mmCIF file of C-alpha atoms in Angstrom:
data_model
loop_
_atom_site.group_PDB
_atom_site.id
_atom_site.type_symbol
_atom_site.label_atom_id
_atom_site.label_comp_id
_atom_site.label_asym_id
_atom_site.label_seq_id
_atom_site.Cartn_x
_atom_site.Cartn_y
_atom_site.Cartn_z
ATOM 1 C CA MET A 1440 -46.552 2.361 123.880
ATOM 2 C CA ARG A 1441 -43.066 1.261 122.966
ATOM 3 C CA LYS A 1442 -44.548 -1.615 121.114
ATOM 4 C CA ARG A 1443 -46.700 0.701 119.060
ATOM 5 C CA THR A 1444 -43.870 2.998 118.114
ATOM 6 C CA GLU A 1445 -41.394 0.295 117.133
ATOM 7 C CA PRO A 1446 -43.262 -0.750 114.074
ATOM 8 C CA VAL A 1447 -43.653 2.865 113.108
ATOM 9 C CA THR A 1448 -40.002 3.483 113.624
ATOM 10 C CA LEU A 1449 -39.186 0.370 111.741
ATOM 11 C CA GLU A 1450 -41.533 1.399 108.975
ATOM 12 C CA HIS A 1451 -39.971 4.834 108.919
ATOM 13 C CA GLU A 1452 -36.522 3.340 108.718
ATOM 14 C CA LEU A 1453 -37.654 1.022 105.970
ATOM 15 C CA CYS A 1454 -39.125 3.968 104.110
ATOM 16 C CA ALA A 1455 -35.968 5.936 104.565
ATOM 17 C CA ALA A 1456 -33.963 3.012 103.390
ATOM 18 C CA SER A 1457 -36.384 2.574 100.550
ATOM 19 C CA GLY A 1458 -36.193 6.248 99.706
ATOM 20 C CA SER A 1459 -32.462 6.121 99.776
ATOM 21 C CA SER A 1460 -32.477 3.026 97.603
ATOM 22 C CA SER A 1461 -34.969 4.645 95.235
ATOM 23 C CA SER A 1462 -32.840 7.751 94.925
ATOM 24 C CA GLY A 1463 -29.762 5.643 94.155
ATOM 25 C CA SER A 1464 -31.622 3.673 91.511
ATOM 26 C CA ALA A 1465 -32.816 6.837 89.814
ATOM 27 C CA ALA A 1466 -29.311 8.231 89.772
ATOM 28 C CA ALA A 1467 -28.027 4.969 88.407
ATOM 29 C CA ALA A 1468 -30.737 4.915 85.748
ATOM 30 C CA LEU A 1469 -29.979 8.511 84.784
ATOM 31 C CA ASP A 1470 -26.280 7.752 84.571
ATOM 32 C CA THR A 1471 -26.977 4.708 82.427
ATOM 33 C CA ASP A 1472 -29.218 6.771 80.149
ATOM 34 C CA CYS A 1473 -26.493 9.392 79.694
ATOM 35 C CA ARG A 1474 -23.920 6.767 78.881
ATOM 36 C CA LEU A 1475 -26.360 5.200 76.376
ATOM 37 C CA LYS A 1476 -26.951 8.537 74.644
ATOM 38 C CA GLN A 1477 -23.224 9.205 74.530
ATOM 39 C CA ASN A 1478 -22.630 5.774 73.065
ATOM 40 C CA LEU A 1479 -25.368 6.404 70.500
ATOM 41 C CA ARG A 1480 -23.725 9.705 69.560
ATOM 42 C CA LEU A 1481 -20.357 7.995 69.268
ATOM 43 C CA ALA A 1482 -21.947 5.195 67.299
ATOM 44 C CA GLY A 1483 -23.525 7.750 64.983
ATOM 45 C CA LYS A 1484 -20.184 9.357 64.320
ATOM 46 C CA GLY A 1485 -18.564 6.012 63.285
ATOM 47 C CA PRO A 1486 -20.346 5.377 59.973
ATOM 48 C CA ALA A 1487 -20.237 9.040 58.988
ATOM 49 C CA GLU A 1488 -16.460 9.025 58.420
ATOM 50 C CA PRO A 1489 -16.321 6.093 55.962
ATOM 51 C CA ARG A 1490 -19.324 7.474 54.141
ATOM 52 C CA SER A 1491 -17.650 10.814 53.549
ATOM 53 C CA GLY A 1492 -14.490 8.898 52.341
ATOM 54 C CA ALA A 1493 -16.585 6.929 49.826
ATOM 55 C CA ASP A 1494 -18.168 10.150 48.604
ATOM 56 C CA ALA A 1495 -14.726 11.652 48.080
ATOM 57 C CA GLY A 1496 -13.622 8.521 46.163
ATOM 58 C CA MET A 1497 -16.685 8.717 43.939
ATOM 59 C CA LYS A 1498 -16.013 12.375 43.288
ATOM 60 C CA ARG A 1499 -12.428 11.602 42.296
ATOM 61 C CA ALA A 1500 -13.611 8.786 39.967
ATOM 62 C CA LEU A 1501 -16.169 11.082 38.364
ATOM 63 C CA GLY A 1502 -13.484 13.718 37.975
ATOM 64 C CA ARG A 1503 -11.213 11.253 36.219
ATOM 65 C CA ARG A 1504 -14.049 10.168 33.940
ATOM 66 C CA LYS A 1505 -14.840 13.734 33.029
ATOM 67 C CA SER A 1506 -11.166 14.435 32.350
ATOM 68 C CA LEU A 1507 -10.873 11.292 30.185
ATOM 69 C CA TRP A 1508 -14.037 12.140 28.270
ATOM 70 C CA PHE A 1509 -12.807 15.690 27.743
ATOM 71 C CA ARG A 1510 -9.522 14.427 26.301
ATOM 72 C CA LEU A 1511 -11.288 11.804 24.183
ATOM 73 C CA ARG A 1512 -13.698 14.395 22.848
ATOM 74 C CA LYS A 1513 -10.776 16.674 22.042
ATOM 75 C CA ILE A 1514 -9.032 13.874 20.134
ATOM 76 C CA ILE A 1515 -12.236 13.033 18.236
ATOM 77 C CA LEU A 1516 -12.739 16.662 17.257
ATOM 78 C CA CYS A 1517 -9.110 16.945 16.095
ATOM 79 C CA VAL A 1518 -9.389 13.775 14.006
ATOM 80 C CA LEU A 1519 -12.705 14.902 12.565
ATOM 81 C CA GLY A 1520 -11.245 18.301 11.717
ATOM 82 C CA PHE A 1521 -8.237 16.683 10.083
ATOM 83 C CA TYR A 1522 -10.521 14.305 8.153
ATOM 84 C CA ILE A 1523 -12.578 17.214 6.806
ATOM 85 C CA ALA A 1524 -9.526 19.388 6.064
ATOM 86 C CA ILE A 1525 -7.715 16.826 3.885
ATOM 87 C CA PRO A 1526 -10.147 16.971 0.908
ATOM 88 C CA PHE A 1527 -9.852 20.764 0.805
ATOM 89 C CA LEU A 1528 -6.079 20.557 1.084
ATOM 90 C CA VAL A 1529 -5.912 18.081 -1.813
ATOM 91 C CA LYS A 1530 -8.209 20.247 -3.913
ATOM 92 C CA LEU A 1531 -6.135 23.359 -3.271
ATOM 93 C CA CYS A 1532 -2.810 21.525 -3.844
ATOM 94 C CA PRO A 1533 -3.244 19.020 -6.712
ATOM 95 C CA GLY A 1534 0.463 18.202 -6.502
ATOM 96 C CA ILE A 1535 -0.304 16.160 -3.385
ATOM 97 C CA GLN A 1536 -2.329 13.721 -5.455
ATOM 98 C CA ALA A 1537 0.493 13.400 -7.981
ATOM 99 C CA LYS A 1538 2.955 12.516 -5.212
ATOM 100 C CA LEU A 1539 0.555 9.925 -3.800
ATOM 101 C CA ILE A 1540 0.157 8.322 -7.221
ATOM 102 C CA PHE A 1541 3.863 8.218 -8.082
ATOM 103 C CA LEU A 1542 5.229 7.615 -4.555
ATOM 104 C CA ASN A 1543 8.664 8.112 -6.099
ATOM 105 C CA PHE A 1544 9.921 9.472 -2.770
ATOM 106 C CA VAL A 1545 9.473 5.995 -1.240
ATOM 107 C CA ARG A 1546 12.716 4.150 -1.841
ATOM 108 C CA VAL A 1547 12.435 0.504 -0.810
ATOM 109 C CA PRO A 1548 14.586 -1.361 -0.011
ATOM 110 C CA TYR A 1549 16.727 1.305 1.638
ATOM 111 C CA PHE A 1550 20.502 1.497 1.712
ATOM 112 C CA ILE A 1551 21.182 -0.384 -1.522
ATOM 113 C CA ASP A 1552 23.662 0.797 -4.131
ATOM 114 C CA LEU A 1553 21.835 0.781 -7.469
ATOM 115 C CA LYS A 1554 25.195 0.929 -9.219
ATOM 116 C CA LYS A 1555 25.870 -2.592 -7.921
ATOM 117 C CA PRO A 1556 23.032 -4.928 -8.982
ATOM 118 C CA GLN A 1557 25.247 -7.884 -8.012
ATOM 119 C CA ASP A 1558 24.544 -6.972 -4.383
ATOM 120 C CA GLN A 1559 20.947 -8.047 -5.046
ATOM 121 C CA GLY A 1560 21.996 -11.429 -6.377
ATOM 122 C CA LEU A 1561 22.133 -10.311 -10.013
ATOM 123 C CA ASN A 1562 25.674 -11.342 -10.897
ATOM 124 C CA HIS A 1563 24.927 -11.166 -14.629
ATOM 125 C CA THR A 1564 23.543 -7.621 -14.687
ATOM 126 C CA CYS A 1565 25.110 -4.332 -15.799
ATOM 127 C CA ASN A 1566 24.133 -0.849 -14.635
ATOM 128 C CA TYR A 1567 23.856 1.885 -17.301
ATOM 129 C CA TYR A 1568 22.890 5.550 -17.348
ATOM 130 C CA LEU A 1569 20.995 6.987 -20.305
ATOM 131 C CA GLN A 1570 19.962 10.575 -21.041
ATOM 132 C CA PRO A 1571 16.504 10.926 -22.632
ATOM 133 C CA GLU A 1572 16.657 14.744 -22.373
ATOM 134 C CA ASP A 1573 19.290 17.336 -21.532
ATOM 135 C CA ASP A 1574 18.299 17.659 -17.882
ATOM 136 C CA VAL A 1575 17.206 14.054 -17.357
ATOM 137 C CA THR A 1576 19.352 11.015 -16.539
ATOM 138 C CA ILE A 1577 17.892 7.570 -15.875
ATOM 139 C CA GLY A 1578 19.481 4.499 -14.298
ATOM 140 C CA VAL A 1579 19.139 1.241 -16.272
ATOM 141 C CA TRP A 1580 19.771 -2.421 -15.430
ATOM 142 C CA HIS A 1581 20.412 -4.997 -18.146
ATOM 143 C CA THR A 1582 20.197 -8.641 -17.053
ATOM 144 C CA ILE A 1583 21.322 -11.172 -19.651
ATOM 145 C CA PRO A 1584 19.989 -14.758 -19.948
ATOM 146 C CA SER A 1585 21.211 -16.769 -16.975
ATOM 147 C CA ILE A 1586 22.950 -19.356 -19.182
ATOM 148 C CA TRP A 1587 25.566 -16.654 -19.887
ATOM 149 C CA TRP A 1588 26.260 -15.688 -16.308
ATOM 150 C CA LYS A 1589 29.788 -17.119 -16.335
ATOM 151 C CA ASN A 1590 30.705 -15.307 -19.539
ATOM 152 C CA ALA A 1591 29.374 -12.069 -18.079
ATOM 153 C CA GLN A 1592 31.769 -11.940 -15.137
ATOM 154 C CA GLY A 1593 33.987 -8.866 -15.328
ATOM 155 C CA LYS A 1594 32.498 -7.666 -18.624
ATOM 156 C CA ASP A 1595 31.904 -3.972 -19.318
ATOM 157 C CA GLN A 1596 28.901 -2.071 -20.642
ATOM 158 C CA MET A 1597 29.936 -2.471 -24.278
ATOM 159 C CA TRP A 1598 29.906 -6.263 -23.945
ATOM 160 C CA TYR A 1599 26.381 -6.156 -22.504
ATOM 161 C CA GLU A 1600 25.146 -3.852 -25.243
ATOM 162 C CA ASP A 1601 26.544 -6.155 -27.914
ATOM 163 C CA ALA A 1602 24.830 -9.091 -26.202
ATOM 164 C CA LEU A 1603 21.435 -7.600 -27.066
ATOM 165 C CA ALA A 1604 22.039 -8.669 -30.661
ATOM 166 C CA SER A 1605 22.377 -12.311 -29.613
ATOM 167 C CA ASN A 1606 19.720 -14.851 -30.473
ATOM 168 C CA HIS A 1607 17.594 -14.186 -27.359
ATOM 169 C CA PRO A 1608 14.309 -12.267 -26.921
ATOM 170 C CA ILE A 1609 14.321 -9.069 -24.889
ATOM 171 C CA ILE A 1610 11.810 -7.868 -22.298
ATOM 172 C CA LEU A 1611 11.592 -4.179 -21.431
ATOM 173 C CA TYR A 1612 10.180 -4.138 -17.896
ATOM 174 C CA LEU A 1613 8.295 -1.046 -16.663
ATOM 175 C CA HIS A 1614 7.834 -1.119 -12.895
ATOM 176 C CA GLY A 1615 5.034 0.353 -10.797
ATOM 177 C CA ASN A 1616 5.035 3.239 -8.338
ATOM 178 C CA ALA A 1617 7.196 3.436 -5.213
ATOM 179 C CA GLY A 1618 10.543 1.756 -4.767
ATOM 180 C CA THR A 1619 13.244 1.402 -7.411
ATOM 181 C CA ARG A 1620 14.428 -1.011 -10.071
ATOM 182 C CA GLY A 1621 16.082 -2.854 -7.179
ATOM 183 C CA GLY A 1622 12.822 -3.723 -5.412
ATOM 184 C CA ASP A 1623 12.738 -7.261 -4.027
ATOM 185 C CA HIS A 1624 9.796 -8.594 -6.057
ATOM 186 C CA ARG A 1625 11.156 -6.937 -9.191
ATOM 187 C CA VAL A 1626 14.569 -8.536 -8.762
ATOM 188 C CA GLU A 1627 12.920 -11.930 -8.327
ATOM 189 C CA LEU A 1628 10.998 -11.472 -11.588
ATOM 190 C CA TYR A 1629 14.226 -10.538 -13.444
ATOM 191 C CA LYS A 1630 15.735 -13.795 -12.206
ATOM 192 C CA VAL A 1631 12.748 -15.828 -13.407
ATOM 193 C CA LEU A 1632 12.731 -14.202 -16.852
ATOM 194 C CA SER A 1633 16.494 -14.511 -17.141
ATOM 195 C CA SER A 1634 16.282 -18.225 -16.311
ATOM 196 C CA LEU A 1635 13.783 -18.593 -19.173
ATOM 197 C CA GLY A 1636 16.325 -17.188 -21.615
ATOM 198 C CA TYR A 1637 15.271 -13.539 -21.857
ATOM 199 C CA HIS A 1638 17.324 -10.396 -21.698
ATOM 200 C CA VAL A 1639 15.637 -8.106 -19.157
ATOM 201 C CA VAL A 1640 16.122 -4.346 -19.465
ATOM 202 C CA THR A 1641 14.565 -2.206 -16.743
ATOM 203 C CA PHE A 1642 15.048 1.355 -15.500
ATOM 204 C CA ASP A 1643 13.896 3.922 -12.980
ATOM 205 C CA TYR A 1644 11.760 6.712 -14.398
ATOM 206 C CA ARG A 1645 12.939 10.268 -13.908
ATOM 207 C CA GLY A 1646 12.589 11.112 -10.216
ATOM 208 C CA TRP A 1647 12.785 7.477 -9.062
ATOM 209 C CA GLY A 1648 15.829 5.825 -7.501
ATOM 210 C CA ASP A 1649 19.015 7.475 -8.729
ATOM 211 C CA SER A 1650 17.381 8.859 -11.878
ATOM 212 C CA VAL A 1651 17.376 12.640 -12.240
ATOM 213 C CA GLY A 1652 14.288 14.646 -13.162
ATOM 214 C CA THR A 1653 10.742 15.474 -12.105
ATOM 215 C CA PRO A 1654 8.048 12.770 -12.372
ATOM 216 C CA SER A 1655 5.150 13.184 -14.784
ATOM 217 C CA GLU A 1656 3.130 10.875 -16.996
ATOM 218 C CA ARG A 1657 4.557 12.454 -20.127
ATOM 219 C CA GLY A 1658 8.103 12.209 -18.803
ATOM 220 C CA MET A 1659 7.707 8.564 -17.757
ATOM 221 C CA THR A 1660 6.367 7.667 -21.199
ATOM 222 C CA TYR A 1661 9.177 9.524 -22.923
ATOM 223 C CA ASP A 1662 11.775 7.726 -20.779
ATOM 224 C CA ALA A 1663 10.266 4.373 -21.782
ATOM 225 C CA LEU A 1664 10.276 5.371 -25.451
ATOM 226 C CA HIS A 1665 13.927 6.378 -25.244
ATOM 227 C CA VAL A 1666 14.938 3.043 -23.681
ATOM 228 C CA PHE A 1667 12.889 1.101 -26.253
ATOM 229 C CA ASP A 1668 14.592 2.897 -29.127
ATOM 230 C CA TRP A 1669 17.969 2.337 -27.449
ATOM 231 C CA ILE A 1670 17.227 -1.409 -27.298
ATOM 232 C CA LYS A 1671 15.987 -1.590 -30.896
ATOM 233 C CA ALA A 1672 19.142 0.120 -32.106
ATOM 234 C CA ARG A 1673 21.173 -2.783 -30.660
ATOM 235 C CA SER A 1674 18.893 -5.824 -30.792
ATOM 236 C CA GLY A 1675 18.847 -6.466 -34.527
ATOM 237 C CA GLU A 1676 16.000 -8.820 -35.421
ATOM 238 C CA ASN A 1677 15.488 -10.121 -31.895
ATOM 239 C CA PRO A 1678 11.915 -9.879 -30.561
ATOM 240 C CA VAL A 1679 11.294 -7.114 -28.030
ATOM 241 C CA TYR A 1680 8.412 -7.494 -25.589
ATOM 242 C CA ILE A 1681 7.120 -4.861 -23.207
ATOM 243 C CA TRP A 1682 6.050 -5.859 -19.686
ATOM 244 C CA GLY A 1683 4.291 -3.369 -17.434
ATOM 245 C CA HIS A 1684 3.289 -3.888 -13.808
ATOM 246 C CA SER A 1685 0.700 -1.884 -11.842
ATOM 247 C CA LEU A 1686 1.280 1.818 -12.588
ATOM 248 C CA GLY A 1687 3.804 0.622 -15.162
ATOM 249 C CA THR A 1688 0.902 -0.769 -17.199
ATOM 250 C CA GLY A 1689 -0.191 2.834 -17.752
ATOM 251 C CA VAL A 1690 3.290 3.707 -19.029
ATOM 252 C CA ALA A 1691 3.327 0.520 -21.132
ATOM 253 C CA THR A 1692 0.043 1.206 -22.944
ATOM 254 C CA ASN A 1693 1.042 4.845 -23.488
ATOM 255 C CA LEU A 1694 4.305 3.633 -25.021
ATOM 256 C CA VAL A 1695 2.829 0.863 -27.163
ATOM 257 C CA ARG A 1696 0.056 3.099 -28.482
ATOM 258 C CA ARG A 1697 2.700 5.590 -29.589
ATOM 259 C CA LEU A 1698 4.810 2.848 -31.145
ATOM 260 C CA CYS A 1699 1.814 1.490 -33.024
ATOM 261 C CA GLU A 1700 0.927 4.953 -34.272
ATOM 262 C CA ARG A 1701 4.414 5.332 -35.729
ATOM 263 C CA GLU A 1702 4.182 1.766 -37.073
ATOM 264 C CA THR A 1703 6.991 0.274 -34.972
ATOM 265 C CA PRO A 1704 4.992 -1.897 -32.534
ATOM 266 C CA PRO A 1705 6.687 -4.275 -30.082
ATOM 267 C CA ASP A 1706 6.375 -8.006 -30.606
ATOM 268 C CA ALA A 1707 3.976 -8.323 -27.653
ATOM 269 C CA LEU A 1708 2.612 -6.448 -24.656
ATOM 270 C CA ILE A 1709 2.280 -8.063 -21.224
ATOM 271 C CA LEU A 1710 0.271 -6.280 -18.521
ATOM 272 C CA GLU A 1711 0.557 -7.516 -14.938
ATOM 273 C CA SER A 1712 -2.089 -6.280 -12.476
ATOM 274 C CA PRO A 1713 -3.445 -3.571 -14.795
ATOM 275 C CA PHE A 1714 -6.250 -1.065 -14.227
ATOM 276 C CA THR A 1715 -8.582 0.666 -16.662
ATOM 277 C CA ASN A 1716 -7.611 4.266 -15.952
ATOM 278 C CA ILE A 1717 -6.120 6.163 -13.054
ATOM 279 C CA ARG A 1718 -9.452 7.623 -11.900
ATOM 280 C CA GLU A 1719 -11.046 4.218 -11.506
ATOM 281 C CA GLU A 1720 -7.907 2.856 -9.868
ATOM 282 C CA ALA A 1721 -7.765 5.770 -7.392
ATOM 283 C CA LYS A 1722 -11.406 5.242 -6.525
ATOM 284 C CA SER A 1723 -10.848 1.517 -5.994
ATOM 285 C CA HIS A 1724 -7.576 1.823 -4.090
ATOM 286 C CA PRO A 1725 -7.720 0.755 -0.413
ATOM 287 C CA PHE A 1726 -6.440 4.187 0.665
ATOM 288 C CA SER A 1727 -9.622 5.753 -0.697
ATOM 289 C CA VAL A 1728 -11.947 3.666 1.478
ATOM 290 C CA ILE A 1729 -12.274 6.296 4.214
ATOM 291 C CA TYR A 1730 -13.285 8.958 1.660
ATOM 292 C CA ARG A 1731 -15.051 6.895 -0.986
ATOM 293 C CA TYR A 1732 -18.497 8.011 0.237
ATOM 294 C CA PHE A 1733 -17.412 11.512 1.183
ATOM 295 C CA PRO A 1734 -19.687 14.115 -0.473
ATOM 296 C CA GLY A 1735 -18.013 15.390 -3.628
ATOM 297 C CA PHE A 1736 -15.354 12.627 -3.671
ATOM 298 C CA ASP A 1737 -14.759 12.967 -7.417
ATOM 299 C CA TRP A 1738 -14.469 16.743 -7.239
ATOM 300 C CA PHE A 1739 -12.123 16.705 -4.248
ATOM 301 C CA PHE A 1740 -9.900 13.746 -5.112
ATOM 302 C CA LEU A 1741 -10.248 12.634 -8.731
ATOM 303 C CA ASP A 1742 -10.500 15.943 -10.578
ATOM 304 C CA PRO A 1743 -7.149 17.155 -9.151
ATOM 305 C CA ILE A 1744 -5.514 14.049 -10.668
ATOM 306 C CA THR A 1745 -6.848 14.919 -14.107
ATOM 307 C CA SER A 1746 -5.921 18.583 -13.682
ATOM 308 C CA SER A 1747 -2.358 17.450 -12.946
ATOM 309 C CA GLY A 1748 -2.214 15.836 -16.378
ATOM 310 C CA ILE A 1749 -2.317 12.266 -15.051
ATOM 311 C CA LYS A 1750 -4.624 9.888 -16.916
ATOM 312 C CA PHE A 1751 -2.887 6.568 -17.636
ATOM 313 C CA ALA A 1752 -5.900 5.650 -19.762
ATOM 314 C CA ASN A 1753 -5.307 1.956 -20.407
ATOM 315 C CA ASP A 1754 -8.927 1.485 -21.449
ATOM 316 C CA GLU A 1755 -8.549 4.091 -24.191
ATOM 317 C CA ASN A 1756 -5.045 3.072 -25.238
ATOM 318 C CA VAL A 1757 -5.906 -0.588 -25.891
ATOM 319 C CA LYS A 1758 -8.273 0.543 -28.642
ATOM 320 C CA HIS A 1759 -5.240 1.806 -30.577
ATOM 321 C CA ILE A 1760 -2.801 -1.051 -29.953
ATOM 322 C CA SER A 1761 -2.039 -3.627 -32.618
ATOM 323 C CA CYS A 1762 0.156 -6.377 -31.145
ATOM 324 C CA PRO A 1763 -0.459 -9.515 -29.048
ATOM 325 C CA LEU A 1764 -1.713 -8.699 -25.537
ATOM 326 C CA LEU A 1765 -1.396 -10.842 -22.402
ATOM 327 C CA ILE A 1766 -3.029 -9.762 -19.129
ATOM 328 C CA LEU A 1767 -2.018 -11.383 -15.831
ATOM 329 C CA HIS A 1768 -3.991 -10.650 -12.663
ATOM 330 C CA ALA A 1769 -4.377 -12.250 -9.220
ATOM 331 C CA GLU A 1770 -7.877 -12.490 -7.829
ATOM 332 C CA ASP A 1771 -6.690 -11.449 -4.362
ATOM 333 C CA ASP A 1772 -4.909 -8.303 -5.537
ATOM 334 C CA PRO A 1773 -5.569 -5.717 -2.785
ATOM 335 C CA VAL A 1774 -4.035 -2.748 -4.644
ATOM 336 C CA VAL A 1775 -5.482 -2.989 -8.151
ATOM 337 C CA PRO A 1776 -8.773 -4.875 -7.831
ATOM 338 C CA PHE A 1777 -9.147 -7.939 -10.018
ATOM 339 C CA HIS A 1778 -12.327 -6.614 -11.601
ATOM 340 C CA LEU A 1779 -10.396 -3.729 -13.194
ATOM 341 C CA GLY A 1780 -8.078 -6.161 -15.000
ATOM 342 C CA ARG A 1781 -11.062 -8.188 -16.150
ATOM 343 C CA LYS A 1782 -12.803 -5.027 -17.332
ATOM 344 C CA LEU A 1783 -9.734 -3.965 -19.318
ATOM 345 C CA TYR A 1784 -9.686 -7.356 -21.028
ATOM 346 C CA SER A 1785 -13.393 -7.038 -21.900
ATOM 347 C CA ILE A 1786 -12.602 -3.696 -23.558
ATOM 348 C CA ALA A 1787 -9.529 -4.936 -25.453
ATOM 349 C CA ALA A 1788 -10.760 -8.336 -26.646
ATOM 350 C CA PRO A 1789 -13.470 -7.079 -29.031
ATOM 351 C CA SER A 1790 -11.442 -4.054 -30.176
ATOM 352 C CA ARG A 1791 -10.848 -3.884 -33.921
ATOM 353 C CA SER A 1792 -7.185 -3.048 -33.338
ATOM 354 C CA PHE A 1793 -6.663 -6.597 -32.002
ATOM 355 C CA ARG A 1794 -8.553 -8.426 -34.725
ATOM 356 C CA ASP A 1795 -5.329 -9.951 -36.111
ATOM 357 C CA PHE A 1796 -3.635 -10.497 -32.751
ATOM 358 C CA LYS A 1797 -4.017 -12.758 -29.763
ATOM 359 C CA VAL A 1798 -5.551 -11.282 -26.612
ATOM 360 C CA GLN A 1799 -5.400 -13.461 -23.503
ATOM 361 C CA PHE A 1800 -6.438 -12.998 -19.887
ATOM 362 C CA VAL A 1801 -4.884 -15.269 -17.245
ATOM 363 C CA PRO A 1802 -6.353 -15.097 -13.723
ATOM 364 C CA PHE A 1803 -4.597 -16.505 -10.665
ATOM 365 C CA HIS A 1804 -6.862 -17.944 -7.992
ATOM 366 C CA SER A 1805 -6.916 -16.168 -4.635
ATOM 367 C CA ASP A 1806 -5.897 -19.399 -2.848
ATOM 368 C CA LEU A 1807 -2.447 -19.047 -4.440
ATOM 369 C CA GLY A 1808 -1.803 -15.838 -2.490
ATOM 370 C CA TYR A 1809 0.000 -13.975 -5.299
ATOM 371 C CA ARG A 1810 -1.806 -10.727 -4.447
ATOM 372 C CA HIS A 1811 -0.372 -7.640 -6.185
ATOM 373 C CA LYS A 1812 3.258 -8.483 -6.885
ATOM 374 C CA TYR A 1813 3.993 -12.167 -6.481
ATOM 375 C CA ILE A 1814 2.803 -13.671 -9.764
ATOM 376 C CA TYR A 1815 6.461 -14.389 -10.520
ATOM 377 C CA LYS A 1816 6.161 -17.240 -7.988
ATOM 378 C CA SER A 1817 3.704 -19.131 -10.174
ATOM 379 C CA PRO A 1818 5.154 -22.408 -11.473
ATOM 380 C CA GLU A 1819 2.772 -21.966 -14.407
ATOM 381 C CA LEU A 1820 4.329 -18.700 -15.546
ATOM 382 C CA PRO A 1821 6.981 -20.289 -17.834
ATOM 383 C CA ARG A 1822 4.297 -22.334 -19.591
ATOM 384 C CA ILE A 1823 2.014 -19.316 -19.933
ATOM 385 C CA LEU A 1824 4.770 -17.235 -21.515
ATOM 386 C CA ARG A 1825 5.920 -20.057 -23.755
ATOM 387 C CA GLU A 1826 2.417 -20.688 -25.073
ATOM 388 C CA PHE A 1827 1.624 -17.026 -25.518
ATOM 389 C CA LEU A 1828 4.895 -15.830 -27.025
ATOM 390 C CA GLY A 1829 5.387 -18.974 -29.037
ATOM 391 C CA LYS A 1830 7.677 -21.934 -28.536
ATOM 392 C CA SER A 1831 9.792 -20.950 -31.511
ATOM 393 C CA GLU A 1832 11.055 -17.791 -29.746
ATOM 394 C CA LEU A 1833 12.341 -19.783 -26.793
ATOM 395 C CA GLU A 1834 13.747 -22.531 -29.004
ATOM 396 C CA ARG A 1835 15.933 -20.084 -30.929
ATOM 397 C CA GLN A 1836 18.244 -19.665 -27.953
ATOM 398 C CA HIS A 1837 19.301 -23.338 -27.788
#
């Protein structure tokens, strides 16, 4: 009987042990499963934090973009509003156009004493002041031929005035807008002409430099007429030529037309970088590019010029001029386009007023780089002037 119960007891013990082992395994499995779920939850939390940080970064970037676009749009609207407002402002205030044409308020170079032309390297130049009208005073420079520079040292105005009657031709130079008679390129031209044996008389129109008065086309022309008559009263039989540059060509043709009408024409007219008329020049000027195709451009920008009494009609004036005419123009002129100078020549050449006089057009190739105001650098200029004005005039001085 003991033998029969032992196996049972052993089996029971084995079962108990097995049960106990089974219960421990289940507990262990359950514990492992809990730890696994916890780890999964912890693992799930890990990526969530960086993801929310990236979202915040993207939101900040989008915010910056929106802020930048808002500011850019604001700037664009302001510029557009300003662009549209300018034509109406010009139309309502025509005086703005006059100031932009004359640019007399631009004084370049700055900080020079116009009473002392010697400071600009003109040690044979005298400064005068003339009075065309009661309330107008204009500053004048008179540069004598360079061969006299030693004799000119320490001389007064009277000596210079008397020198105009010497056996040397005289050039009355009419400068363009902006700057003064002491402008760098102008001074360099005086030196070139002086070295060729010419007297050079130049001045600042009323309202320019140290000249007193208010700028206007009529006033500029009257100033030029006054200086011309002042020269003729002192020059005797010496030839007097008129040289106009840029806007000064408009003053020059106004002056010469008036002189021809009163039958006292100059001996020749030289136009450097001329235009046909101020309307065509304003339309061709680089400043007009941004408005050239603006609806109503002529009405907004060109009509106010005419209403201000500014015409400078070179194309009309040349039909009434009876003296030799020389036109000089650089092909790469960015201010007064070359085609306007060529067009003016095509108007003047067949004109009946020039039938007894020489009309010549001299272009300067764009490769030379003379642009708007550096034709004085041309080594050909002395030959051009000598051939046009005649060798005899230059030979008289020797």
